[in-house]
CSV table of N, CA, C and O in Angstrom, one decimal:
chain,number,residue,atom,x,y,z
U,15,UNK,N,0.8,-1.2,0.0
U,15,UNK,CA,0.0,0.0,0.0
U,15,UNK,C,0.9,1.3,0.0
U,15,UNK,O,0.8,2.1,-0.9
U,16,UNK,N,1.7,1.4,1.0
U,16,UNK,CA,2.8,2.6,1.2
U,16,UNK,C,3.3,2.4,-0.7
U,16,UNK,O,2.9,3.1,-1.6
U,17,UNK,N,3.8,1.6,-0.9
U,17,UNK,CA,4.3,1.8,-2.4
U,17,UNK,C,3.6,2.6,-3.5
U,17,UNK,O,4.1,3.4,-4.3
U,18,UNK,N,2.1,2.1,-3.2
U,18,UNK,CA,1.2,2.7,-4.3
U,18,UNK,C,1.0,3.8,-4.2
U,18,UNK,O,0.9,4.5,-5.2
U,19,UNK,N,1.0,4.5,-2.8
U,19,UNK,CA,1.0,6.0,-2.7
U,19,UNK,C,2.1,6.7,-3.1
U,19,UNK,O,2.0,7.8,-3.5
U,20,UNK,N,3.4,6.1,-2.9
U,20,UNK,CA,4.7,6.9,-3.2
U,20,UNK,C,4.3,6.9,-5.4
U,20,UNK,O,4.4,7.8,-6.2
U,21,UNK,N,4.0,5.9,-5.5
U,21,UNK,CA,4.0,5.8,-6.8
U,21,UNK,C,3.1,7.0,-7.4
U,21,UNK,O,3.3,7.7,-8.4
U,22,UNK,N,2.0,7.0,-6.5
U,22,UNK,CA,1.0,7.8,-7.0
U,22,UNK,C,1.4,9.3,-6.7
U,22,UNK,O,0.8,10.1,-7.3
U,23,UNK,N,2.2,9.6,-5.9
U,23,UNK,CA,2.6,10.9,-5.4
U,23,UNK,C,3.5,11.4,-6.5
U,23,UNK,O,3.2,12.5,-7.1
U,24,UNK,N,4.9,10.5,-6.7
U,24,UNK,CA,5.3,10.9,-7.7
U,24,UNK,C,5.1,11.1,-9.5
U,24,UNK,O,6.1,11.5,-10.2
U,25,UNK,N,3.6,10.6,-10.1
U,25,UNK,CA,3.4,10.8,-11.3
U,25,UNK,C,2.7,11.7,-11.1
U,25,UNK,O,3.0,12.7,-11.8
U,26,UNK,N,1.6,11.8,-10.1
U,26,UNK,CA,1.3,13.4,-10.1
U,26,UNK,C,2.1,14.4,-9.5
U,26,UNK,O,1.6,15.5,-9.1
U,27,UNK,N,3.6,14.2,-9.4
U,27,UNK,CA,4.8,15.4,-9.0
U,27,UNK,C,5.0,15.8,-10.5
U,27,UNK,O,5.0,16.9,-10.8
U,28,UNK,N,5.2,14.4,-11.6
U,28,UNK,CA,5.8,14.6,-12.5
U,28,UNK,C,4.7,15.2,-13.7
U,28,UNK,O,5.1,15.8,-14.7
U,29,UNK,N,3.6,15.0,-13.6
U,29,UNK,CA,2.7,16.1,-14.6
U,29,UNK,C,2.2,17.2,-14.2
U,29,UNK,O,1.2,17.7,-14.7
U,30,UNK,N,2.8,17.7,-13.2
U,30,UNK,CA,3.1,19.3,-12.2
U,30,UNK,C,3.8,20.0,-13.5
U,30,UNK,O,5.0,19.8,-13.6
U,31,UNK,N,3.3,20.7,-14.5
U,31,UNK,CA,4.2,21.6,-15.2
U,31,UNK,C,4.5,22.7,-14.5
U,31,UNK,O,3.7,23.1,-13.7
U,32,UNK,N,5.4,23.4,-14.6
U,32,UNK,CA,6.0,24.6,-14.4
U,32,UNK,C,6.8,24.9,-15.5
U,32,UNK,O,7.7,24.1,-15.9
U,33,UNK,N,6.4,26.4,-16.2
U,33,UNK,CA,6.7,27.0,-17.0
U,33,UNK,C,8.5,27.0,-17.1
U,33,UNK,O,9.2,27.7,-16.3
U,34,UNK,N,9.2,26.1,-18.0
U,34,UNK,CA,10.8,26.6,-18.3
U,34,UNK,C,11.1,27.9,-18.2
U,34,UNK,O,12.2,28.0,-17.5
U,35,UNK,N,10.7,28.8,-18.5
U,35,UNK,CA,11.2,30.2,-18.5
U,35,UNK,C,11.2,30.6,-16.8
U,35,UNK,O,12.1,31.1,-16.2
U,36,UNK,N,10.1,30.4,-16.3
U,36,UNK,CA,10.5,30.8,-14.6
U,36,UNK,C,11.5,29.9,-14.0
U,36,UNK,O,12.3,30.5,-13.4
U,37,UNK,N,11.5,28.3,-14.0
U,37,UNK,CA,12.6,27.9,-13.7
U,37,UNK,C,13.9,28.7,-13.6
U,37,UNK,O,14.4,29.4,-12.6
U,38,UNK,N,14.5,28.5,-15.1
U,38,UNK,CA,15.7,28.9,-15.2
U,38,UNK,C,15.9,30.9,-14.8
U,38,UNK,O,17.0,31.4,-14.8
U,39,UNK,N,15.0,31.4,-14.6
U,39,UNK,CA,14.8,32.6,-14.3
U,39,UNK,C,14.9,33.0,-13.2
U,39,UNK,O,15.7,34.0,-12.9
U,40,UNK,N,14.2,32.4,-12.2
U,40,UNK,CA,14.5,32.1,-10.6
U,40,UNK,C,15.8,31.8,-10.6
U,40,UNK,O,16.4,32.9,-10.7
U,41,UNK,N,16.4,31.2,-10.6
U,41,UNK,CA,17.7,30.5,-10.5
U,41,UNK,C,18.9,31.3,-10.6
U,41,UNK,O,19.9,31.1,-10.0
U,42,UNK,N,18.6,32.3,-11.8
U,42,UNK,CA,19.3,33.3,-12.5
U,42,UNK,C,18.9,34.6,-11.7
U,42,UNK,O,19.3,35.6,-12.3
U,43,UNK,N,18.1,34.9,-10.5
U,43,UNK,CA,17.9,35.9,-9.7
U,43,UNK,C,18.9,36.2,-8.8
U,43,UNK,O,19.3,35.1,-8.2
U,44,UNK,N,19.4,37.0,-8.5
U,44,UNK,CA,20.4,37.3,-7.6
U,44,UNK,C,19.8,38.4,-6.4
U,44,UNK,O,18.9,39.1,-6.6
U,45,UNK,N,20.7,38.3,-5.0
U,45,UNK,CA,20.5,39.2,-4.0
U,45,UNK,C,20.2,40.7,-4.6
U,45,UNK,O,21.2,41.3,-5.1
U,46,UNK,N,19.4,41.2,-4.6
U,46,UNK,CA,18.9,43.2,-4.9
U,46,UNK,C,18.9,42.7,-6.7
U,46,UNK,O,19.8,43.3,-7.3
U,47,UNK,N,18.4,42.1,-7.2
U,47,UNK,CA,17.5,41.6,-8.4
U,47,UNK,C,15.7,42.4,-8.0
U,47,UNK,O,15.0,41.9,-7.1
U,48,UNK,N,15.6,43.5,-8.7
U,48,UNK,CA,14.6,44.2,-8.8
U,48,UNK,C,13.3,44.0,-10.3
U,48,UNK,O,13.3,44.9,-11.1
U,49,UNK,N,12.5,43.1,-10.6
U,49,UNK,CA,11.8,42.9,-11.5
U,49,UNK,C,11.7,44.5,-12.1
U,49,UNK,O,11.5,45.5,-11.4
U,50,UNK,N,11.8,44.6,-13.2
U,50,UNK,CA,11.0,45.9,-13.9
U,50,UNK,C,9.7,46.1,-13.4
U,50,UNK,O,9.1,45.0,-13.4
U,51,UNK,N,9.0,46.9,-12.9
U,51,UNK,CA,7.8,47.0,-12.5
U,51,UNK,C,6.4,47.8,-13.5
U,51,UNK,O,6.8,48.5,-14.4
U,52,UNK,N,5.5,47.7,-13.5
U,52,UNK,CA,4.6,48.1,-14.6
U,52,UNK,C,5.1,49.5,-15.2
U,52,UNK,O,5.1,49.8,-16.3
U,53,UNK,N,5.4,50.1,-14.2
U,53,UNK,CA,6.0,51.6,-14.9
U,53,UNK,C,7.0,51.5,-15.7
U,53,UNK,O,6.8,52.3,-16.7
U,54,UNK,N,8.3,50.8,-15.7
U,54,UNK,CA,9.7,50.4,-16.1
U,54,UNK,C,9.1,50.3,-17.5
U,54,UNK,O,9.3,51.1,-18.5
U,55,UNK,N,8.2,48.8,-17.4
U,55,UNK,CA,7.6,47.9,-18.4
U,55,UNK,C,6.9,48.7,-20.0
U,55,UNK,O,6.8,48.4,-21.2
U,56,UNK,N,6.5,50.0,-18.8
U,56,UNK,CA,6.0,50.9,-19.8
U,56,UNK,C,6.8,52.1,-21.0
U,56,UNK,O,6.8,52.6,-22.1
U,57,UNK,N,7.3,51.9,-20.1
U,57,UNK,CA,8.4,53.2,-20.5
U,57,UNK,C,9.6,51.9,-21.4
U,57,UNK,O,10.7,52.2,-21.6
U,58,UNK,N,9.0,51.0,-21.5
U,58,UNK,CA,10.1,50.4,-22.9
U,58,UNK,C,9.9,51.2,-24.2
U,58,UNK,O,10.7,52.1,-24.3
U,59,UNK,N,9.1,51.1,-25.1
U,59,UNK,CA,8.6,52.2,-26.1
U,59,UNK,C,9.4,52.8,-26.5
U,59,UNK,O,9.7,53.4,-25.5
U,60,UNK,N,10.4,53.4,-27.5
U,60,UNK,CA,11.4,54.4,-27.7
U,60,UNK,C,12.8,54.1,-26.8
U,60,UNK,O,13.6,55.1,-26.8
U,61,UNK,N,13.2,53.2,-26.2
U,61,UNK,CA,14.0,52.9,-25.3
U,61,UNK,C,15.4,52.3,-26.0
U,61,UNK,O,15.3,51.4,-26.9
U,62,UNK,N,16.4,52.8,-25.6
U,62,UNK,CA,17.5,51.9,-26.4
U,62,UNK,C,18.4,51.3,-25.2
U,62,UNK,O,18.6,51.9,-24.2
U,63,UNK,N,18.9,50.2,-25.3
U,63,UNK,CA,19.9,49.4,-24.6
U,63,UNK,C,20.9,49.0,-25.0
U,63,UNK,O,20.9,48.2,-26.0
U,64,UNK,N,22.2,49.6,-24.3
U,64,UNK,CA,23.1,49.0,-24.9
U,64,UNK,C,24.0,48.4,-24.1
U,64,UNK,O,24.4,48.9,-23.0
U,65,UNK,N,24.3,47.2,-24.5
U,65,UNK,CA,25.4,45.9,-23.6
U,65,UNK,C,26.9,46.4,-23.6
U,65,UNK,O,27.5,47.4,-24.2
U,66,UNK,N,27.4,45.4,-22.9
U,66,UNK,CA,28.8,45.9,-22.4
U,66,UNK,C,30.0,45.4,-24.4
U,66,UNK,O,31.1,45.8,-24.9
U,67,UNK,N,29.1,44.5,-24.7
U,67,UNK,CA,29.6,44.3,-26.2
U,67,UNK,C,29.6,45.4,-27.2
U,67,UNK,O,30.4,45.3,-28.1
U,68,UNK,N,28.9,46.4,-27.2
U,68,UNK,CA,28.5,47.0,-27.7
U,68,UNK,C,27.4,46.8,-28.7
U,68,UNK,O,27.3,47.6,-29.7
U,69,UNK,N,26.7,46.0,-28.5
U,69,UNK,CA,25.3,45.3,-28.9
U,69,UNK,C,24.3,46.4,-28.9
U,69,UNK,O,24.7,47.2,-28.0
U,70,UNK,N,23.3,46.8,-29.4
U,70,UNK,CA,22.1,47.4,-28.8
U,70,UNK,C,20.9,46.9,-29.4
U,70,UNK,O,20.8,46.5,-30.5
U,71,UNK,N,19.9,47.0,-28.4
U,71,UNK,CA,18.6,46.6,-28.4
U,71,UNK,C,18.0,47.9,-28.9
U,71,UNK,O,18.6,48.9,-28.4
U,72,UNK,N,16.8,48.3,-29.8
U,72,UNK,CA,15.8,49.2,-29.4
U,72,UNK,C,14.8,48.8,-29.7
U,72,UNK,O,14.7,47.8,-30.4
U,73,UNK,N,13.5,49.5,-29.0
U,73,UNK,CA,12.5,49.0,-28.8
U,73,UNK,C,11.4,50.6,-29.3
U,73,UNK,O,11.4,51.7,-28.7
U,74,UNK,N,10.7,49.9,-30.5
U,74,UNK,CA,10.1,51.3,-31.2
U,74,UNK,C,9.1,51.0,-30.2
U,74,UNK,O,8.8,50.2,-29.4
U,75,UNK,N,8.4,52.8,-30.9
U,75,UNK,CA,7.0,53.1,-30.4
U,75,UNK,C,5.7,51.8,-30.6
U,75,UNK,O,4.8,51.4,-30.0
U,76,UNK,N,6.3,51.3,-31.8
U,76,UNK,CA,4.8,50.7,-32.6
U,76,UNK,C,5.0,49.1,-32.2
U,76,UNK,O,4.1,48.3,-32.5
U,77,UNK,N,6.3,48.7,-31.5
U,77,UNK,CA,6.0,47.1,-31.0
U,77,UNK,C,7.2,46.5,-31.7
U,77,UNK,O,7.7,45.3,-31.6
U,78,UNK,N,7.5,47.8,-32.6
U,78,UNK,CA,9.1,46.8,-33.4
U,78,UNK,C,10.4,46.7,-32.9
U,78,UNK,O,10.8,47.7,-32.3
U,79,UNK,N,11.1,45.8,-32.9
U,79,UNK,CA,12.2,45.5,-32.0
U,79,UNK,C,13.3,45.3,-33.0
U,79,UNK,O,13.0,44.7,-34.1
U,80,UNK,N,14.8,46.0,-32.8
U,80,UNK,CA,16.0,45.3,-33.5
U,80,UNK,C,16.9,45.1,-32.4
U,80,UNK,O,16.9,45.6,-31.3
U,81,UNK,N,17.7,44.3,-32.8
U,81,UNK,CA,19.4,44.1,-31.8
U,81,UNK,C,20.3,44.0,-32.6
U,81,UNK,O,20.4,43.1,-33.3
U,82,UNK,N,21.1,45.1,-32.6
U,82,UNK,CA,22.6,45.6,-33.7
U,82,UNK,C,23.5,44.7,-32.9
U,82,UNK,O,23.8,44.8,-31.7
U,83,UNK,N,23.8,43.8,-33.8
U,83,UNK,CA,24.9,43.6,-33.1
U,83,UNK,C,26.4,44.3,-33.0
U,83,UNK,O,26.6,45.0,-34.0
U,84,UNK,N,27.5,44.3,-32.2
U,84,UNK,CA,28.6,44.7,-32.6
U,84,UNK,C,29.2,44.6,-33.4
U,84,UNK,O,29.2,43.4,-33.9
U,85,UNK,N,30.1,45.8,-34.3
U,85,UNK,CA,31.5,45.1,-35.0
U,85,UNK,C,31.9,44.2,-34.6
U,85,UNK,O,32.5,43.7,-35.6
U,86,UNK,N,32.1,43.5,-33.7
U,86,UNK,CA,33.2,42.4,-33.2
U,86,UNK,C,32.7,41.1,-33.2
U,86,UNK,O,33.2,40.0,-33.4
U,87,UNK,N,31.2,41.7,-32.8
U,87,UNK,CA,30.2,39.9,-33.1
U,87,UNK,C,29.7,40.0,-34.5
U,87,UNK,O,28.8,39.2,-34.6
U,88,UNK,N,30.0,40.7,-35.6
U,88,UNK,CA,29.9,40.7,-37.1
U,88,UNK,C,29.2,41.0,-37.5
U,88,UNK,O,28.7,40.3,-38.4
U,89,UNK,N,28.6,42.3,-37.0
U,89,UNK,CA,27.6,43.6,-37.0
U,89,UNK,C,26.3,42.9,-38.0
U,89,UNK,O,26.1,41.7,-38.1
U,90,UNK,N,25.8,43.7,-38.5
U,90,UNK,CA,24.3,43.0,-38.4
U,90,UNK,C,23.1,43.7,-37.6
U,90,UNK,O,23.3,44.2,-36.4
U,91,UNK,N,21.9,43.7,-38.2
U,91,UNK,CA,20.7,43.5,-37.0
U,91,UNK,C,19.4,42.9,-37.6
U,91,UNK,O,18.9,42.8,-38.7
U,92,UNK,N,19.2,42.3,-36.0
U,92,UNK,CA,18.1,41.4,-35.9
U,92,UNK,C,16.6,42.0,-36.0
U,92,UNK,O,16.6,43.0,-35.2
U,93,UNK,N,16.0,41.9,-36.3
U,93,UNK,CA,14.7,42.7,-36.7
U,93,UNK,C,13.2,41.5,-36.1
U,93,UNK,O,13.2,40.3,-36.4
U,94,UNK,N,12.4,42.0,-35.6
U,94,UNK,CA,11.3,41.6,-34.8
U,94,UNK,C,10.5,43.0,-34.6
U,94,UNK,O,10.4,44.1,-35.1
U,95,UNK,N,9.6,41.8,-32.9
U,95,UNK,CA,8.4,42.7,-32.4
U,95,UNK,C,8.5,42.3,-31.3
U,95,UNK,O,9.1,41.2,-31.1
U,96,UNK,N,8.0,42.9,-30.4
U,96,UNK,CA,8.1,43.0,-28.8
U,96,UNK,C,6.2,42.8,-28.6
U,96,UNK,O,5.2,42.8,-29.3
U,97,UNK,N,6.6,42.7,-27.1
U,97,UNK,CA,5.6,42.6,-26.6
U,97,UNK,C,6.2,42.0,-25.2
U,97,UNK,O,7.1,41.1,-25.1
U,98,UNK,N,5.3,42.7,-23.9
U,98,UNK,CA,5.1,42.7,-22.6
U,98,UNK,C,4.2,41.4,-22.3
U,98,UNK,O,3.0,41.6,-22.3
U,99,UNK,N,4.7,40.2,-22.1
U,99,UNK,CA,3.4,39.0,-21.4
U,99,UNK,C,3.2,39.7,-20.5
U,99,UNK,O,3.8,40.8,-20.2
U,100,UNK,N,1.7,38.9,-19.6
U,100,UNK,CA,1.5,39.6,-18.5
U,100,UNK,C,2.2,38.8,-17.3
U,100,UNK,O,1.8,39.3,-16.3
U,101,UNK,N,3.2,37.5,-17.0
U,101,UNK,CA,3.8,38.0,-16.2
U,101,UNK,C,4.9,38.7,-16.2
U,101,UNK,O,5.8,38.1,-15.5
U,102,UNK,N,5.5,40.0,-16.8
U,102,UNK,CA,6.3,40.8,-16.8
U,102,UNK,C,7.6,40.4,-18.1
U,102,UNK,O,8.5,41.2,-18.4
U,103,UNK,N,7.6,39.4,-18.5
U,103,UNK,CA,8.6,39.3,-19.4
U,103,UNK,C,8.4,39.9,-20.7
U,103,UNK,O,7.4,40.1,-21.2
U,104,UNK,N,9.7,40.1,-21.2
U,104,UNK,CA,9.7,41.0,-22.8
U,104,UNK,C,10.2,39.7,-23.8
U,104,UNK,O,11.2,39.0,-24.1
U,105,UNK,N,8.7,39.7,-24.2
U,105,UNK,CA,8.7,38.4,-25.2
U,105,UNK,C,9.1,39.2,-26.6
U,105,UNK,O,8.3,40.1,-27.0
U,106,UNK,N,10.6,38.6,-27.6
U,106,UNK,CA,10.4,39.3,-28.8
U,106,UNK,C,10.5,37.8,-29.6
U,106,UNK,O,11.0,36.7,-29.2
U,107,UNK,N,9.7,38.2,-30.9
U,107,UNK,CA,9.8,37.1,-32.1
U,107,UNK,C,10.4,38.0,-33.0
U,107,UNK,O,10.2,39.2,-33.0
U,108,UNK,N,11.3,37.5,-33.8
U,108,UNK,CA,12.0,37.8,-35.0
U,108,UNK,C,11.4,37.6,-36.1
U,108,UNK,O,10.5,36.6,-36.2
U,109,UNK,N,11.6,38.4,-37.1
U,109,UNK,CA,11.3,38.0,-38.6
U,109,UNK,C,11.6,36.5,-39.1
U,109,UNK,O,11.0,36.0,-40.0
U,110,UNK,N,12.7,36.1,-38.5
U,110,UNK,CA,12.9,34.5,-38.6
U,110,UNK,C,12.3,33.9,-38.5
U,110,UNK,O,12.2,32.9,-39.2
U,111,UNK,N,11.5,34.2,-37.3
U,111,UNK,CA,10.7,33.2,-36.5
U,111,UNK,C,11.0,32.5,-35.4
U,111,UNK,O,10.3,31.7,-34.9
U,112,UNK,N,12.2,32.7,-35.0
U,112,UNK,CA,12.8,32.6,-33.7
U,112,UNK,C,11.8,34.0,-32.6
U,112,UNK,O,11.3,35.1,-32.9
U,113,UNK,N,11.9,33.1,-31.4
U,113,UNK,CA,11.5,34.1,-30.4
U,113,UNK,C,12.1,33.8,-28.9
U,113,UNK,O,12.8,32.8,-28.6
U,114,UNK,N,11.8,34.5,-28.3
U,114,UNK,CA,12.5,34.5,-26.7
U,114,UNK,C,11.8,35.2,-25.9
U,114,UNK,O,11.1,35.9,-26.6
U,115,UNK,N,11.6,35.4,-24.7
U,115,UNK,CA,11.1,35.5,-23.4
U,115,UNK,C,12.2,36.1,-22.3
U,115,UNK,O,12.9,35.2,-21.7
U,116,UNK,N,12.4,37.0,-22.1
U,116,UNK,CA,13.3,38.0,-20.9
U,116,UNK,C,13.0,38.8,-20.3
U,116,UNK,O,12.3,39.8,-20.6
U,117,UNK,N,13.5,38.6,-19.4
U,117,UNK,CA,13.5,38.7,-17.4
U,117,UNK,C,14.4,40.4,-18.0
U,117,UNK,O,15.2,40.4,-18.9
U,118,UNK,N,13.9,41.9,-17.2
U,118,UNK,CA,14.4,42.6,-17.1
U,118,UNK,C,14.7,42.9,-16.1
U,118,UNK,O,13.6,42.8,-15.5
U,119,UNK,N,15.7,43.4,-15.2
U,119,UNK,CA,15.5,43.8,-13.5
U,119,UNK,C,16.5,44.6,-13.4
U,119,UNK,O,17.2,44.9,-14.4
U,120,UNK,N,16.6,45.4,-12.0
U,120,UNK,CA,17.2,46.3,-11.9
U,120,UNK,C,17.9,45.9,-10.7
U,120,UNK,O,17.4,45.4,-9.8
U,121,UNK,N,19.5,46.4,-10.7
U,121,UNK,CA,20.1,45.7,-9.5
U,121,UNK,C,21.1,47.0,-9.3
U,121,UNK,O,21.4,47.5,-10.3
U,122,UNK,N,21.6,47.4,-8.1
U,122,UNK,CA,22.6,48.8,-8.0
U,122,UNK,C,22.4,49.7,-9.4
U,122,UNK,O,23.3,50.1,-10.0
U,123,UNK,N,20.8,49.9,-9.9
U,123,UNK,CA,20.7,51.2,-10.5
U,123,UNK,C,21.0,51.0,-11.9
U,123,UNK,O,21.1,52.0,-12.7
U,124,UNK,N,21.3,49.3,-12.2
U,124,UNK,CA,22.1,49.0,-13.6
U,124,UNK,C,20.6,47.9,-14.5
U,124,UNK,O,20.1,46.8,-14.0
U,125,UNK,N,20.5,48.2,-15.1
U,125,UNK,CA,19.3,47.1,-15.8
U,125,UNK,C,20.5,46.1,-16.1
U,125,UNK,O,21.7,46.2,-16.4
U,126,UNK,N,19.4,44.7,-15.8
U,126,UNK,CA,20.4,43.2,-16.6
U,126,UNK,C,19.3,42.6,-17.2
U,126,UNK,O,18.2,42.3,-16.8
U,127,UNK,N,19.6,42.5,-17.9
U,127,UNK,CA,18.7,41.0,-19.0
U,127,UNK,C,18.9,40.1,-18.4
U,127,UNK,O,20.0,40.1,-17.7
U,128,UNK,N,17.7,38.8,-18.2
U,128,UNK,CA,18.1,37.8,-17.6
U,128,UNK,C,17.4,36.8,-18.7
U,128,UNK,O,16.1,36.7,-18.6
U,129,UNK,N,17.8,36.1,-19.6
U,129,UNK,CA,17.5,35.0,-20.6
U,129,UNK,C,16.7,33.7,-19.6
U,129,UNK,O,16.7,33.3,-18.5
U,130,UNK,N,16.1,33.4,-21.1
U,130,UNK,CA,15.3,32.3,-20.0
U,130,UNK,C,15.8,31.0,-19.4
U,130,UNK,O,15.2,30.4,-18.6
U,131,UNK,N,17.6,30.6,-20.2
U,131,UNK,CA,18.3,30.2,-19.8
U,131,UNK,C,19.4,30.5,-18.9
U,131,UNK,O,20.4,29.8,-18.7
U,132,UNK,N,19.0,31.6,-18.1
U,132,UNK,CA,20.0,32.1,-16.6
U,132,UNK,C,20.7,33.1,-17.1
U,132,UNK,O,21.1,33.9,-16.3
U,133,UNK,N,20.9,33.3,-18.7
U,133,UNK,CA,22.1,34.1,-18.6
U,133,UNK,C,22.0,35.4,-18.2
U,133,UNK,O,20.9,35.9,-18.4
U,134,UNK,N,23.0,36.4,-17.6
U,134,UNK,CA,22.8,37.7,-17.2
U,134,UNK,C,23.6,38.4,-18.4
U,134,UNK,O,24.7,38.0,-18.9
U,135,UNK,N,22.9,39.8,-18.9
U,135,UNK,CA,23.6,40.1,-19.4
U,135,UNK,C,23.7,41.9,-19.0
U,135,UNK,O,22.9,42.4,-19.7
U,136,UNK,N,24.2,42.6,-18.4
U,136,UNK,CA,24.1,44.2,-18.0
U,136,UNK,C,24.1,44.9,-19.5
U,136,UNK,O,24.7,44.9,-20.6
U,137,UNK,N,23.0,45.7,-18.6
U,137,UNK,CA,22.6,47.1,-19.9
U,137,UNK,C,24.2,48.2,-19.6
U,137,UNK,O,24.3,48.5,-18.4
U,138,UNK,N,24.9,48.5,-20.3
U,138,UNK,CA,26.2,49.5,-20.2
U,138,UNK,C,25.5,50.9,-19.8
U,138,UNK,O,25.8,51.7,-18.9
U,139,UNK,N,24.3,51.0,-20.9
U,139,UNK,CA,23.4,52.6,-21.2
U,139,UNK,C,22.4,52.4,-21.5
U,139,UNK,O,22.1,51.3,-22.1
U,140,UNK,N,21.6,53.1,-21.4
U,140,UNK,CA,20.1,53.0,-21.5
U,140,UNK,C,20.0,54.3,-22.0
U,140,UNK,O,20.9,55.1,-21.6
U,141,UNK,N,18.9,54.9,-23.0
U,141,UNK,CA,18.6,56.3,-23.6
U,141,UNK,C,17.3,56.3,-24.5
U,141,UNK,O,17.0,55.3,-25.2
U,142,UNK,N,16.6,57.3,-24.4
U,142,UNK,CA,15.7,57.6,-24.9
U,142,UNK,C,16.0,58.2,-26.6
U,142,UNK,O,16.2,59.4,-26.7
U,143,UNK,N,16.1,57.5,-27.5
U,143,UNK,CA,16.6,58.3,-28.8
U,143,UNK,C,16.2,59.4,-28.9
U,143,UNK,O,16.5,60.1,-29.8
């Protein structure tokens, strides 16, 4: 009997989904990790980010998204659309048809990207074009 219950405990542990993107997201949170909050979220619109690569993100008025990459990562930009899910992540899809889901937060005053795979990556500057 004890068996059947363990058995039974753990298939219903194992069709418990939990969303991948919060996993590895949590995980990738750090001590004074500040979620962007609805105001932050709003104020993306016209917003440019730039990484310590010299990468930049911008994010138009109308929902269109590019990411230049650097001279050194063999310049280029990626061209999409944004959009805010409602639990707080900045979901963009590409013209490719690739898409992604990212954690923005604010930590000592510095925005970081946090990928749905852990990675951190810090904003260098942030500006309104």
């Amino acid at each position: 009997m004890r068996h059947h219950l363990l058995l039974v405990f753990f298939v219903l542990l194992g069709s418990i989904q939990v969303p991948r993107n919060a996993l590895a997201q949590d995980g990738a949170m750090r001590a004074g990790d500040q979620p962007y909050d609805e105001e932050a979220l709003a104020a993306l619109p016209g917003q440019s980010f730039v990484f310590y690569d010299d990468g930049e993100a911008l994010f138009g008025e109308d929902g269109a998204y590019s990411y230049t990459y650097s001279a050194a990562n063999g310049g280029g930009t990626a061209w999409g659309s944004y959009r805010v899910a409602q639990d707080g992540q900045v979901c963009v899809t590409f013209v490719n048809g690739m898409s992604r889901c990212d954690q923005y937060v604010t930590n000592r005053d510095r925005t970081v990207v946090i990928t749905s795979d852990g990675q951190r990556f810090p904003v260098r500057s942030s500006q309104i074009p």
